[in-house]
Coordinates of C-alpha atoms and ligand atoms in Angstrom, one line a residue:
X1 CA 68.3 81.4 94.9
X2 CA 65.4 83.0 96.6
X3 CA 65.6 85.4 99.5
X4 CA 62.4 84.6 101.4
X5 CA 63.0 87.0 104.2
X6 CA 63.3 90.0 101.9
X7 CA 59.7 90.6 101.2
X8 CA 59.1 93.6 99.0
X9 CA 58.3 96.7 100.9
X10 CA 59.4 95.1 104.3
X11 CA 60.9 97.8 106.5
X12 CA 64.6 97.7 106.1
X13 CA 66.8 97.5 109.1
X14 CA 68.9 100.4 108.2
X15 CA 67.9 102.6 111.1
X16 CA 69.6 105.9 111.2
X17 CA 72.6 104.6 109.4
X18 CA 72.8 106.3 106.1
X19 CA 72.7 104.1 103.0
X20 CA 73.6 104.9 99.4
X21 CA 70.3 105.9 97.8
X22 CA 70.9 103.5 94.9
X23 CA 73.1 100.7 93.9
X24 CA 74.4 102.8 91.1
X25 CA 75.7 105.4 93.5
X26 CA 77.5 102.7 95.6
X27 CA 79.1 101.3 92.4
X28 CA 80.1 104.8 91.3
X29 CA 81.7 105.6 94.7
X30 CA 83.5 102.3 94.8
X31 CA 84.9 103.0 91.4
X32 CA 85.8 106.5 92.5
X33 CA 87.8 105.0 95.3
X34 CA 89.5 102.3 93.2
X35 CA 90.4 104.6 90.3
X36 CA 93.1 106.7 91.9
X37 CA 96.7 107.8 91.2
X38 CA 97.6 104.1 91.2
X39 CA 95.7 103.6 87.9
X40 CA 97.2 106.6 86.2
X41 CA 100.8 106.7 87.3
X42 CA 101.5 103.2 88.6
X43 CA 99.8 100.6 86.4
X44 CA 101.4 101.7 83.1
X45 CA 104.9 101.4 84.3
X46 CA 104.3 98.2 86.4
X47 CA 102.9 96.6 83.2
X48 CA 105.7 97.8 81.0
X49 CA 108.4 96.7 83.4
X50 CA 106.9 93.3 84.0
X51 CA 106.5 91.8 80.5
X52 CA 104.5 94.5 78.7
X53 CA 101.6 92.8 76.8
X54 CA 102.4 89.5 78.5
X55 CA 101.8 91.1 81.9
X56 CA 98.1 90.9 81.1
X57 CA 98.3 87.2 82.0
X58 CA 99.5 87.5 85.6
X59 CA 97.4 90.6 85.9
X60 CA 94.2 88.8 85.0
X61 CA 95.1 85.8 87.1
X62 CA 95.8 88.1 90.1
X63 CA 92.4 89.9 89.6
X64 CA 90.4 86.7 89.4
X65 CA 92.3 84.7 92.0
X66 CA 92.9 87.4 94.6
X67 CA 91.7 90.9 93.8
X68 CA 88.0 90.1 93.2
X69 CA 87.8 87.4 95.9
X70 CA 89.2 89.7 98.5
X71 CA 87.0 92.5 97.3
X72 CA 84.0 90.2 98.0
X73 CA 85.4 89.4 101.4
X74 CA 85.4 93.2 102.2
X75 CA 81.8 93.5 100.8
X76 CA 80.6 90.5 102.8
X77 CA 82.0 91.8 106.1
X78 CA 80.8 95.3 105.6
X79 CA 77.3 94.3 104.4
X80 CA 76.8 91.5 106.9
X81 CA 78.0 93.4 110.0
X82 CA 77.0 96.9 108.8
X83 CA 79.7 99.0 110.4
X84 CA 82.9 101.0 109.9
X85 CA 85.9 98.7 109.9
X86 CA 86.4 98.5 113.7
X87 CA 82.7 98.0 114.4
X88 CA 82.1 95.4 111.6
X89 CA 85.2 93.4 112.7
X90 CA 84.2 93.7 116.3
X91 CA 80.7 92.4 115.5
X92 CA 82.3 89.5 113.7
X93 CA 84.5 88.7 116.6
X94 CA 85.4 90.8 119.7
X95 CA 89.1 90.3 119.2
X96 CA 89.1 91.4 115.6
X97 CA 88.3 95.1 116.4
X98 CA 92.0 95.8 116.5
X99 CA 92.3 95.0 112.7
X100 CA 89.7 97.7 112.0
X101 CA 91.7 100.3 113.9
X102 CA 94.8 99.2 112.1
X103 CA 93.1 100.0 108.8
X104 CA 91.8 103.3 110.2
X105 CA 95.4 104.4 111.1
X106 CA 96.7 103.2 107.7
X107 CA 94.1 105.4 106.1
X108 CA 95.1 108.3 108.3
X109 CA 98.7 108.0 107.1
X110 CA 97.7 107.8 103.5
X111 CA 95.3 110.7 103.7
X112 CA 97.9 113.1 105.2
X113 CA 100.2 112.7 102.2
X114 CA 97.7 112.0 99.5
X115 CA 96.2 115.5 99.9
X116 CA 99.7 116.9 99.1
X117 CA 99.9 115.1 95.8
X118 CA 96.4 116.3 94.8
X119 CA 97.5 119.9 95.7
X120 CA 100.6 119.6 93.5
X121 CA 98.5 118.3 90.6
X122 CA 96.0 121.2 91.1
X123 CA 98.9 123.6 90.8
X124 CA 100.3 121.9 87.8
X125 CA 97.0 122.2 86.1
X126 CA 97.4 125.9 86.4
X127 CA 101.1 125.8 85.5
X128 CA 100.3 123.9 82.3
X129 CA 98.6 127.0 80.9
X130 CA 101.8 129.0 80.9
X131 CA 104.2 126.1 81.0
X132 CA 105.6 127.7 84.0
X133 CA 108.4 125.1 84.4
X134 CA 110.3 126.6 81.4
X135 CA 112.7 124.1 79.8
X136 CA 113.9 122.2 82.9
X137 CA 110.9 120.5 84.5
X138 CA 113.0 118.6 87.0
X139 CA 114.7 121.6 88.5
X140 CA 111.5 123.5 88.6
X141 CA 109.7 120.8 90.5
X142 CA 112.4 120.1 93.1
X143 CA 113.8 123.5 93.6
X144 CA 111.4 126.2 92.5
X145 CA 108.1 124.5 93.4
X146 CA 108.7 122.2 96.3
X147 CA 112.0 123.9 97.4
X148 CA 113.2 120.5 98.6
X149 CA 115.9 120.5 101.3
X150 CA 119.2 119.0 100.2
X151 CA 118.9 116.2 102.7
X152 CA 116.1 114.0 104.1
X153 CA 115.1 115.2 107.6
X154 CA 112.3 117.1 109.3
X155 CA 111.9 120.8 108.9
X156 CA 109.0 122.9 109.6
X157 CA 109.9 125.4 106.8
X158 CA 106.6 125.9 105.1
X159 CA 106.5 126.3 101.4
X160 CA 103.8 128.9 100.6
X161 CA 103.2 127.7 97.1
X162 CA 102.2 124.2 98.3
X163 CA 100.5 125.3 101.6
X164 CA 97.8 127.3 99.8
X165 CA 96.6 124.6 97.4
X166 CA 96.7 122.0 100.2
X167 CA 94.5 124.2 102.3
X168 CA 92.1 124.3 99.3
X169 CA 92.2 120.5 98.9
X170 CA 91.4 120.0 102.6
X171 CA 88.6 122.5 102.6
X172 CA 86.9 120.7 99.6
X173 CA 87.4 117.3 101.2
X174 CA 86.0 118.4 104.6
X175 CA 83.0 120.0 103.0
X176 CA 82.2 116.8 101.1
X177 CA 82.7 114.7 104.2
X178 CA 80.5 116.9 106.5
X179 CA 77.7 116.6 103.9
X180 CA 77.6 112.8 104.5
X181 CA 77.2 109.7 102.4
X182 CA 74.5 110.8 100.0
X183 CA 74.8 114.6 99.9
X184 CA 78.6 114.5 100.1
X185 CA 80.3 111.3 98.9
X186 CA 77.7 110.2 96.3
X187 CA 77.3 113.6 95.0
X188 CA 81.0 114.3 94.7
X189 CA 81.5 111.0 92.9
X190 CA 78.6 111.8 90.7
X191 CA 80.3 115.0 89.6
X192 CA 84.0 114.1 89.6
X193 CA 83.8 110.6 88.0
X194 CA 82.0 111.6 84.8
X195 CA 84.3 114.6 84.5
X196 CA 87.4 112.4 85.0
X197 CA 86.3 109.9 82.4
X198 CA 85.5 112.6 79.8
X199 CA 88.8 114.4 80.4
X200 CA 90.8 111.2 80.4
X201 CA 89.3 109.9 77.2
X202 CA 90.1 113.2 75.4
X203 CA 93.6 113.1 76.8
X204 CA 94.2 109.5 75.5
X205 CA 92.8 110.4 72.0
X206 CA 95.0 113.4 71.9
X207 CA 98.1 111.4 73.0
X208 CA 97.7 108.6 70.5
X209 CA 97.9 111.2 67.6
X210 CA 101.2 112.6 68.8
X211 CA 104.2 111.8 66.6
X212 CA 106.1 108.8 68.1
X213 CA 103.0 107.6 70.0
X214 CA 103.1 104.3 68.2
X215 CA 106.6 103.5 69.5
X216 CA 105.3 104.1 73.0
X217 CA 102.4 101.8 72.4
X218 CA 104.7 99.2 71.0
X219 CA 106.9 99.4 74.0
X220 CA 103.9 99.0 76.3
X221 CA 102.1 96.2 74.5
X222 CA 105.0 94.1 73.0
X223 CA 104.8 90.9 75.1
X224 CA 107.8 89.5 76.7
X225 CA 106.6 86.0 77.6
X226 CA 109.9 85.1 79.2
X227 CA 109.0 87.5 82.0
X228 CA 106.3 85.1 83.0
X229 CA 108.9 82.7 84.4
X230 CA 110.0 85.3 86.9
X231 CA 108.1 85.0 90.2
X232 CA 108.8 88.7 90.7
X233 CA 106.5 89.5 87.8
X234 CA 103.6 87.5 89.4
X235 CA 104.2 89.2 92.7
X236 CA 104.1 92.6 91.0
X237 CA 100.7 91.7 89.5
X238 CA 99.2 90.6 92.8
X239 CA 100.7 93.6 94.7
X240 CA 99.3 96.0 92.1
X241 CA 95.8 94.6 92.1
X242 CA 95.3 94.8 95.9
X243 CA 96.3 98.4 95.8
X244 CA 94.4 99.2 92.7
X245 CA 91.1 97.7 93.8
X246 CA 91.4 99.4 97.2
X247 CA 91.0 96.1 99.1
X248 CA 92.2 95.8 102.7
X249 CA 92.1 99.5 103.3
X250 CA 88.8 99.2 105.2
X251 CA 87.3 101.4 102.4
X252 CA 85.2 98.6 100.9
X253 CA 84.0 97.4 104.3
X254 CA 82.9 100.9 105.1
X255 CA 81.3 101.6 101.8
X256 CA 79.5 98.3 101.6
X257 CA 78.1 98.9 105.1
X258 CA 76.1 101.7 103.5
X259 CA 74.6 99.4 100.9
X260 CA 70.9 98.6 101.2
X261 CA 70.1 95.2 102.7
X262 CA 68.7 94.1 99.4
X263 CA 71.7 94.6 97.1
X264 CA 73.7 92.7 94.6
X265 CA 77.1 92.3 96.1
X266 CA 79.1 90.2 93.7
X267 CA 77.4 91.7 90.6
X268 CA 78.5 95.2 91.9
X269 CA 82.0 93.9 92.6
X270 CA 82.5 92.6 89.1
X271 CA 81.3 95.9 87.7
X272 CA 83.8 97.8 89.9
X273 CA 86.7 95.5 89.1
X274 CA 86.0 95.7 85.3
X275 CA 85.7 99.5 85.4
X276 CA 88.9 99.8 87.4
X277 CA 90.9 97.6 85.0
X278 CA 89.4 99.3 81.9
X279 CA 90.5 102.6 83.3
X280 CA 94.0 101.3 84.0
X281 CA 94.4 99.9 80.5
X282 CA 93.2 103.2 79.1
X283 CA 95.8 105.0 81.2
X284 CA 98.5 102.6 80.0
X285 CA 97.6 103.6 76.4
X286 CA 97.5 107.3 77.1
X287 CA 100.7 107.4 79.2
X288 CA 102.8 105.3 76.9
X289 CA 101.6 107.2 73.8
X290 CA 102.7 110.4 75.5
X291 CA 106.0 108.8 76.5
X292 CA 106.5 107.6 72.9
X293 CA 106.2 111.2 71.9
X294 CA 108.7 112.3 74.6
X295 CA 111.2 109.7 73.3
X296 CA 110.7 110.7 69.7
X297 CA 111.3 114.3 70.7
X298 CA 114.4 113.6 72.7
X299 CA 115.7 111.2 70.0
X300 CA 116.0 108.4 72.6
X301 CA 114.4 105.0 73.3
X302 CA 111.0 104.8 75.1
X303 CA 112.8 102.7 77.8
X304 CA 115.0 105.7 78.6
X305 CA 112.1 108.0 79.3
X306 CA 109.6 105.6 80.9
X307 CA 109.0 106.1 84.6
X308 CA 106.2 106.1 87.1
X309 CA 104.9 107.9 90.1
X310 CA 106.0 111.4 90.9
X311 CA 108.7 111.4 88.2
X312 CA 106.2 110.6 85.5
X313 CA 103.6 113.1 86.6
X314 CA 105.7 116.1 87.6
X315 CA 108.8 115.7 85.5
X316 CA 108.0 113.7 82.3
X317 CA 104.5 115.0 81.7
X318 CA 105.5 118.7 82.0
X319 CA 108.3 118.0 79.5
X320 CA 105.7 116.5 77.1
X321 CA 103.4 119.4 77.7
X322 CA 106.1 121.9 76.7
X323 CA 106.9 120.1 73.5
X324 CA 103.6 118.8 72.2
X325 CA 101.2 120.6 69.9
X326 CA 98.4 121.9 72.1
X327 CA 100.5 120.9 75.1
X328 CA 98.7 123.1 77.5
X329 CA 95.5 121.1 76.8
X330 CA 97.3 117.9 77.5
X331 CA 98.6 119.4 80.8
X332 CA 95.2 120.6 82.0
X333 CA 93.6 117.3 81.1
X334 CA 96.3 115.2 82.7
X335 CA 96.6 117.1 85.9
X336 CA 92.9 117.7 86.1
X337 CA 92.4 113.9 85.9
X338 CA 94.9 113.4 88.7
X339 CA 93.0 115.9 90.9
X340 CA 89.6 114.2 90.3
X341 CA 90.9 110.7 90.6
X342 CA 92.8 111.6 93.7
X343 CA 89.9 113.5 95.4
X344 CA 87.5 110.6 95.0
X345 CA 90.0 108.2 96.5
X346 CA 90.9 110.7 99.3
X347 CA 87.3 111.0 100.4
X348 CA 87.0 107.2 100.5
X349 CA 89.9 106.9 102.9
X350 CA 88.6 109.8 105.0
X351 CA 85.3 108.0 105.3
X352 CA 87.1 105.0 106.9
X353 CA 88.3 107.3 109.6
X354 CA 85.2 109.3 110.1
X355 CA 82.8 106.3 110.1
X356 CA 85.0 104.6 112.7
X357 CA 84.9 107.5 115.2
X358 CA 81.2 108.1 114.5
X359 CA 80.4 104.5 115.4
X360 CA 82.7 104.2 118.4
X361 CA 81.7 107.5 120.0
X362 CA 78.1 107.7 118.8
X363 CA 78.4 111.2 117.5
X364 CA 76.4 112.7 114.7
X365 CA 77.9 113.0 111.2
X366 CA 78.8 116.7 111.4
X367 CA 80.6 116.6 114.8
X368 CA 82.4 113.3 114.1
X369 CA 83.6 114.6 110.7
X370 CA 84.9 117.9 112.0
X371 CA 86.5 116.4 115.1
X372 CA 88.3 113.9 112.9
X373 CA 89.1 115.7 109.7
X374 CA 90.2 119.0 111.1
X375 CA 93.1 117.5 113.1
X376 CA 94.0 115.2 110.2
X377 CA 94.2 118.2 107.9
X378 CA 96.2 120.1 110.5
X379 CA 98.8 117.3 110.8
X380 CA 99.0 117.0 107.0
X381 CA 99.5 120.8 106.6
X382 CA 102.3 120.8 109.2
X383 CA 104.2 117.9 107.7
X384 CA 103.9 118.0 104.0
X385 CA 104.0 121.6 102.5
X386 CA 107.5 121.8 103.9
X387 CA 111.0 121.6 102.4
X388 CA 111.3 118.0 103.7
X389 CA 107.7 117.0 102.7
X390 CA 108.8 115.1 99.7
X391 CA 111.1 112.8 101.7
X392 CA 108.5 112.1 104.3
X393 CA 105.9 111.4 101.6
X394 CA 108.2 109.0 99.8
X395 CA 109.2 107.0 102.9
X396 CA 105.7 106.9 104.4
X397 CA 104.1 105.8 101.2
X398 CA 106.6 103.0 100.6
X399 CA 106.3 101.6 104.2
X400 CA 102.6 102.1 104.7
X401 CA 101.8 100.2 101.5
X402 CA 104.0 97.3 102.3
X403 CA 103.9 97.0 106.1
X404 CA 100.5 98.5 106.5
X405 CA 98.1 97.4 103.7
X406 CA 99.9 94.3 102.7
X407 CA 100.5 93.1 106.2
X408 CA 97.0 93.9 107.3
X409 CA 95.5 92.1 104.4
X410 CA 97.5 89.0 105.2
X411 CA 96.4 89.1 108.9
X412 CA 92.7 89.6 107.8
X413 CA 92.6 86.6 105.4
X414 CA 94.3 84.4 108.0
X415 CA 92.0 85.6 110.9
X416 CA 88.7 85.4 108.9
X417 CA 89.8 82.2 107.1
X418 CA 91.8 79.8 109.3
X419 CA 91.4 81.7 112.6
X420 CA 87.6 82.3 112.9
X421 CA 86.5 79.9 110.2
X422 CA 84.0 82.5 109.0
X423 CA 84.3 82.0 105.2
X424 CA 81.4 79.6 104.9
X425 CA 79.1 82.0 106.7
X426 CA 80.3 85.0 104.6
X427 CA 80.0 83.0 101.4
X428 CA 76.5 82.2 102.3
X429 CA 75.8 85.9 103.0
X430 CA 77.3 86.8 99.6
X431 CA 75.1 84.3 97.9
X432 CA 72.0 85.5 99.6
X433 CA 72.6 89.0 98.4
X434 CA 74.1 88.5 94.9
X435 CA 73.1 87.8 91.4
X436 CA 76.3 85.8 90.6
X437 CA 76.7 83.0 93.1
X438 CA 80.0 81.8 94.5
X439 CA 81.1 78.3 95.0
X440 CA 83.7 76.6 97.3
X441 CA 86.3 78.1 95.0
X442 CA 85.9 81.5 96.6
X443 CA 86.8 80.1 100.0
X444 CA 89.8 78.4 98.6
X445 CA 91.0 81.6 97.0
X446 CA 90.5 83.8 100.0
X447 CA 91.7 81.2 102.6
X448 CA 94.5 79.7 100.5
X449 CA 95.7 81.7 97.5
X450 CA 95.2 85.0 99.4
X451 CA 97.5 84.2 102.3
X452 CA 100.0 82.5 100.1
X453 CA 100.3 85.4 97.7
X454 CA 100.3 88.1 100.4
X455 CA 102.8 86.1 102.6
X456 CA 105.2 85.7 99.7
X457 CA 105.1 89.4 98.9
X458 CA 105.5 90.5 102.4
X459 CA 108.6 88.3 103.0
X460 CA 110.2 89.6 99.9
X461 CA 109.5 93.2 100.9
X462 CA 110.9 92.7 104.4
X463 CA 114.1 91.3 102.9
X464 CA 114.6 94.1 100.5
X465 CA 113.8 96.8 102.9
X466 CA 116.1 95.4 105.5
X467 CA 119.0 94.8 103.1
X468 CA 119.0 98.3 101.6
X469 CA 118.2 101.7 103.1
X470 CA 115.1 102.8 101.3
X471 CA 115.8 105.5 98.7
X472 CA 119.3 105.9 100.3
X473 CA 117.8 108.0 103.1
X474 CA 119.6 108.1 106.4
X475 CA 118.9 105.0 108.6
X476 CA 117.4 107.1 111.4
X477 CA 114.9 108.7 108.9
X478 CA 113.7 105.4 107.5
X479 CA 113.7 104.0 111.0
X480 CA 111.4 106.6 112.4
X481 CA 109.1 107.4 109.4
X482 CA 109.2 104.0 107.8
X483 CA 109.6 101.1 110.3
X484 CA 108.7 103.2 113.3
X485 CA 105.6 104.6 111.7
X486 CA 104.5 101.1 110.5
X487 CA 105.0 99.7 114.1
X488 CA 103.2 102.7 115.6
X489 CA 100.2 101.9 113.6
X490 CA 99.9 98.5 115.2
X491 CA 100.5 99.9 118.7
X492 CA 98.0 102.7 118.1
X493 CA 95.4 100.1 116.8
X494 CA 95.8 98.0 120.0
X495 CA 95.3 101.1 122.1
X496 CA 92.3 102.2 120.2
X497 CA 90.7 98.8 120.5
X498 CA 91.2 99.0 124.3
X499 CA 89.2 102.3 124.5
X500 CA 85.7 101.3 125.8
X501 CA 82.8 101.9 123.4
X502 CA 80.8 104.9 124.4
X503 CA 77.3 104.4 125.7
X504 CA 76.0 106.2 122.7
X505 CA 78.1 104.2 120.3
X506 CA 76.6 102.1 117.6
X507 CA 77.8 98.8 119.2
X508 CA 74.4 98.1 120.7
X509 CA 72.4 99.7 118.0
X510 CA 68.8 98.4 118.1
X511 CA 68.6 98.7 114.4
X512 CA 71.5 96.4 114.0
X513 CA 69.9 93.8 116.3
X514 CA 66.9 93.7 113.9
X515 CA 69.2 93.3 110.9
X516 CA 71.2 90.7 112.8
X517 CA 68.0 88.6 113.5
X518 CA 67.2 88.7 109.8
X519 CA 70.6 87.6 108.6
X520 CA 70.9 85.0 111.3
X521 CA 67.6 83.5 110.1
X522 CA 69.0 83.5 106.6
X523 CA 72.1 81.6 107.9
X524 CA 70.2 78.7 109.2
X525 CA 71.2 75.5 107.5
X526 CA 69.7 75.4 104.0
X527 CA 66.9 72.8 103.7
X528 CA 68.3 71.8 100.3
X529 CA 71.7 71.6 101.9
X530 CA 73.6 72.4 98.7
X531 CA 74.6 76.0 99.2
X532 CA 76.7 76.7 102.2
Ligands
PFF1 N1 92.9 102.2 94.4 C1 93.6 103.4 94.7 C2 94.6 103.8 93.6 O1 94.7 103.0 92.7 O2 95.2 104.8 93.7 C3 94.3 103.2 96.0 C4 94.0 104.3 96.9 C5 95.0 105.1 97.3 C6 92.8 104.5 97.5 C7 94.8 106.1 98.1 C8 92.6 105.5 98.3 C9 93.6 106.3 98.6 F1 93.4 107.4 99.3

């Protein structure tokens, strides 16, 4: 399909809004955001628990029917309305601004605890050299390193060994953010992502040669086709892919608003999704090979040692590092990978927050970044390097993912699909700016399959979280930091959307008006009448 209004060399309507200087850098940054802790410590276990090799079927279905279509929705909104989440949604419809602020606040909650995990991983990189945990990695992690209080609560007892590295993580993140989209985000991804890939590939190769690795791989890949009859397995696949591709965080809306007008949206999306899944699969191989070795060493079954998340990274892996030949190398590579994967995801969520304030208040990059990130870092440093930080992190993570991201994604697909009826217009925009064209199928997936899958998962989650106290923590604790926090995000979002846009804000940006005229011209009914 031709794009008549995009004459070569015509001035682009970017204005002062920064753009990624090349499509490659956009793709790299989007992959940097998508490839995070979820790929390394979540995917392998989710796949193993939900049918092993057979999980690939629901996983692929979930990617094609929901992950990629929703990724395209994010791209279309960000690129068409050229703004941070609140601004882009507001330009789409006045009432939708609140959804953008909801995403900004979700990103705020994730950022404050994500930095803590990156800091732990950085310390464990160091600890790997001397295997500082001795022969009891669990006690070392809980008691010596985090000094976790016996009961969930809130204490302001700072743990020095976590505070220092967290300060370091925040300094690095703030420096990258202040430098902006090209000098900061693109450059950081340009350095960290190749490093991550090289380190991770070496780690996987080293792991598959460990004794017992083959048992781990068998456990991971052996298909259990019966699992496919269980709806929970399908829900796990859909739930994982939304998180893994970073859709509905506001990240992809923000990043795609920095893409040049003449871009290839769907082509880039497929590259990002393919790269993200390839990395996950590789992680599955590396992690399960290492777990196979751990089981072999402990003379137990792989199923007895397999776990995910914090337990996998900070308890199982240190145990593997202690026992494996060249264990310290495994440790440095594994924890180094967590740091790089985590940092590139952290800067992407910080960008959602910074861009939102920059647009609403009309501040320059440096001021907006400092005014936003310094308080965020401060809150993070008060809450998480404490003796109760682990409890807070656990509860906030569980609730913000389910009742933040999942719920927000559901509302967005309903609002943009059935509510505003904007899918045909967005499909048209995608097709104007893409190499791979979409058909009506995309609208059916976003407007139909998306809400159905998200709605099903959300209902399931509400039921489990109501029926049992999360992680066995006291009711008041989950009430305040789980349910209360999730509710506060919505109230906060409504309040933020009521704050008037500053005169200097980007709402009435003349550059956008020019862009708008061009895209509106493109949206006129097609003379051929075939494509949207
Ligand atoms: N796609 C990311 C992951 O798999 O870890 C999700 C993510 C989490 C993105 C946290 C950004 C972030 F800060």
